[in-house]
């Protein structure tokens, strides 16, 4: 017996929801970034799984999209962590509940 | 693709991801995130996309995880009140997961993976340099702009 596409889809749904849990329920900015990275990785698993189980896998479209997505996720992580450091330098905290200067 | 390998890697990866999301100490969460990323790379190997698995290990384990650990060390003095946990997020995540699983189980998908030739790096390089050459250049430009922007963001302000 080999794993089916449904197995991979349920697995990446679980990974996405763990990332969502980290992004929604933690109050530290770095945890929110970790959650976003997990969600992006779940989307990449879906791309590659759909490519592998597609009727015509000779065109590596899903693989190419996953590679581009990883590159963009790396850029996002670099900018996000730079923002965390800049915010920490300014406010001396990375707790997102305390960053409420724009609150009316 | 064997079912045993799938189950073992799934348990390994999901355990790493849950630990990354729920660990109270930030540095432990970052190290669990590395475990989850290695599990995801193992899934790419299982799916026959070896190049994506290697890219995943190089980029995520080699660069992103190290970047996260550096940021944790640079913002270290703010560690005491970080263990707060909002249970509303858990409710939302479980609701999203159940609706996703419901949708997946009610969708008819092709069950058997077709037999394919191994996807070589040569083939990926050919496709990247012919069909996808403009997206490739755009991603290069985006990475340059993002890294310069990150450097400007963290540069010390002149007084």
PDB file of N, CA and C in Angstrom, chain A residues 37 39-41 43-45 47 62-76, chain B residues 44 55 59-60 139:
ATOM      1  N   UNK A  37       5.816  30.753   8.596  1.00  0.00           N
ATOM      2  CA  UNK A  37       6.704  29.844   7.861  1.00  0.00           C
ATOM      3  C   UNK A  37       6.098  28.447   7.744  1.00  0.00           C
ATOM      4  N   UNK A  39       2.926  27.696   7.711  1.00  0.00           N
ATOM      5  CA  UNK A  39       1.809  27.724   6.760  1.00  0.00           C
ATOM      6  C   UNK A  39       2.321  27.721   5.328  1.00  0.00           C
ATOM      7  N   UNK A  40       3.399  28.498   5.065  1.00  0.00           N
ATOM      8  CA  UNK A  40       3.972  28.512   3.711  1.00  0.00           C
ATOM      9  C   UNK A  40       4.512  27.139   3.338  1.00  0.00           C
ATOM     10  N   UNK A  41       5.154  26.459   4.290  1.00  0.00           N
ATOM     11  CA  UNK A  41       5.689  25.133   3.999  1.00  0.00           C
ATOM     12  C   UNK A  41       4.567  24.153   3.691  1.00  0.00           C
ATOM     13  N   UNK A  43       1.738  24.887   2.246  1.00  0.00           N
ATOM     14  CA  UNK A  43       1.321  25.158   0.866  1.00  0.00           C
ATOM     15  C   UNK A  43       2.291  24.530  -0.125  1.00  0.00           C
ATOM     16  N   UNK A  44       3.605  24.565   0.180  1.00  0.00           N
ATOM     17  CA  UNK A  44       4.591  23.966  -0.727  1.00  0.00           C
ATOM     18  C   UNK A  44       4.421  22.458  -0.813  1.00  0.00           C
ATOM     19  N   UNK A  45       4.125  21.805   0.326  1.00  0.00           N
ATOM     20  CA  UNK A  45       3.886  20.354   0.304  1.00  0.00           C
ATOM     21  C   UNK A  45       2.707  20.052  -0.613  1.00  0.00           C
ATOM     22  N   UNK A  47       1.714  21.831  -3.245  1.00  0.00           N
ATOM     23  CA  UNK A  47       2.138  22.004  -4.642  1.00  0.00           C
ATOM     24  C   UNK A  47       2.839  20.761  -5.157  1.00  0.00           C
ATOM     25  N   UNK A  62       4.607  22.017 -10.675  1.00  0.00           N
ATOM     26  CA  UNK A  62       4.461  22.122  -9.230  1.00  0.00           C
ATOM     27  C   UNK A  62       5.796  22.282  -8.529  1.00  0.00           C
ATOM     28  N   UNK A  63       6.818  21.586  -9.038  1.00  0.00           N
ATOM     29  CA  UNK A  63       8.152  21.694  -8.435  1.00  0.00           C
ATOM     30  C   UNK A  63       8.701  23.100  -8.604  1.00  0.00           C
ATOM     31  N   UNK A  64       8.505  23.687  -9.812  1.00  0.00           N
ATOM     32  CA  UNK A  64       9.032  25.033 -10.057  1.00  0.00           C
ATOM     33  C   UNK A  64       8.326  26.040  -9.147  1.00  0.00           C
ATOM     34  N   UNK A  65       6.991  25.893  -9.025  1.00  0.00           N
ATOM     35  CA  UNK A  65       6.251  26.818  -8.157  1.00  0.00           C
ATOM     36  C   UNK A  65       6.739  26.682  -6.721  1.00  0.00           C
ATOM     37  N   UNK A  66       7.009  25.447  -6.280  1.00  0.00           N
ATOM     38  CA  UNK A  66       7.494  25.256  -4.912  1.00  0.00           C
ATOM     39  C   UNK A  66       8.853  25.914  -4.725  1.00  0.00           C
ATOM     40  N   UNK A  67       9.735  25.835  -5.739  1.00  0.00           N
ATOM     41  CA  UNK A  67      11.058  26.459  -5.604  1.00  0.00           C
ATOM     42  C   UNK A  67      10.929  27.977  -5.500  1.00  0.00           C
ATOM     43  N   UNK A  68      10.098  28.568  -6.376  1.00  0.00           N
ATOM     44  CA  UNK A  68       9.881  30.017  -6.299  1.00  0.00           C
ATOM     45  C   UNK A  68       9.289  30.402  -4.948  1.00  0.00           C
ATOM     46  N   UNK A  69       8.357  29.575  -4.467  1.00  0.00           N
ATOM     47  CA  UNK A  69       7.694  29.879  -3.200  1.00  0.00           C
ATOM     48  C   UNK A  69       8.688  29.843  -2.043  1.00  0.00           C
ATOM     49  N   UNK A  70       9.644  28.894  -2.094  1.00  0.00           N
ATOM     50  CA  UNK A  70      10.653  28.832  -1.034  1.00  0.00           C
ATOM     51  C   UNK A  70      11.527  30.081  -1.070  1.00  0.00           C
ATOM     52  N   UNK A  71      11.882  30.536  -2.304  1.00  0.00           N
ATOM     53  CA  UNK A  71      12.713  31.739  -2.415  1.00  0.00           C
ATOM     54  C   UNK A  71      11.986  32.946  -1.835  1.00  0.00           C
ATOM     55  N   UNK A  72      10.683  33.081  -2.153  1.00  0.00           N
ATOM     56  CA  UNK A  72       9.934  34.229  -1.649  1.00  0.00           C
ATOM     57  C   UNK A  72       9.756  34.128  -0.141  1.00  0.00           C
ATOM     58  N   UNK A  73       9.584  32.887   0.375  1.00  0.00           N
ATOM     59  CA  UNK A  73       9.469  32.724   1.823  1.00  0.00           C
ATOM     60  C   UNK A  73      10.760  33.128   2.521  1.00  0.00           C
ATOM     61  N   UNK A  74      11.908  32.871   1.877  1.00  0.00           N
ATOM     62  CA  UNK A  74      13.179  33.282   2.477  1.00  0.00           C
ATOM     63  C   UNK A  74      13.260  34.796   2.554  1.00  0.00           C
ATOM     64  N   UNK A  75      12.841  35.486   1.471  1.00  0.00           N
ATOM     65  CA  UNK A  75      12.848  36.953   1.486  1.00  0.00           C
ATOM     66  C   UNK A  75      11.916  37.481   2.574  1.00  0.00           C
ATOM     67  N   UNK A  76      10.745  36.829   2.700  1.00  0.00           N
ATOM     68  CA  UNK A  76       9.776  37.250   3.722  1.00  0.00           C
ATOM     69  C   UNK A  76      10.349  37.067   5.123  1.00  0.00           C
TER      70      UNK A  76
ATOM     71  N   UNK B  44       9.392  15.773   0.676  1.00  0.00           N
ATOM     72  CA  UNK B  44       9.729  16.066  -0.719  1.00  0.00           C
ATOM     73  C   UNK B  44      10.516  14.910  -1.324  1.00  0.00           C
ATOM     74  N   UNK B  55      16.701  21.972  -1.535  1.00  0.00           N
ATOM     75  CA  UNK B  55      16.530  23.422  -1.399  1.00  0.00           C
ATOM     76  C   UNK B  55      15.896  23.747  -0.056  1.00  0.00           C
ATOM     77  N   UNK B  59      17.763  26.185   2.442  1.00  0.00           N
ATOM     78  CA  UNK B  59      17.190  27.501   2.713  1.00  0.00           C
ATOM     79  C   UNK B  59      16.629  27.569   4.126  1.00  0.00           C
ATOM     80  N   UNK B  60      15.801  26.574   4.504  1.00  0.00           N
ATOM     81  CA  UNK B  60      15.122  26.688   5.795  1.00  0.00           C
ATOM     82  C   UNK B  60      16.035  26.328   6.946  1.00  0.00           C
ATOM     83  N   UNK B 139      12.348  36.875  -9.332  1.00  0.00           N
ATOM     84  CA  UNK B 139      12.634  36.404  -7.974  1.00  0.00           C
ATOM     85  C   UNK B 139      14.017  36.883  -7.539  1.00  0.00           C
TER      86      UNK B 139
END
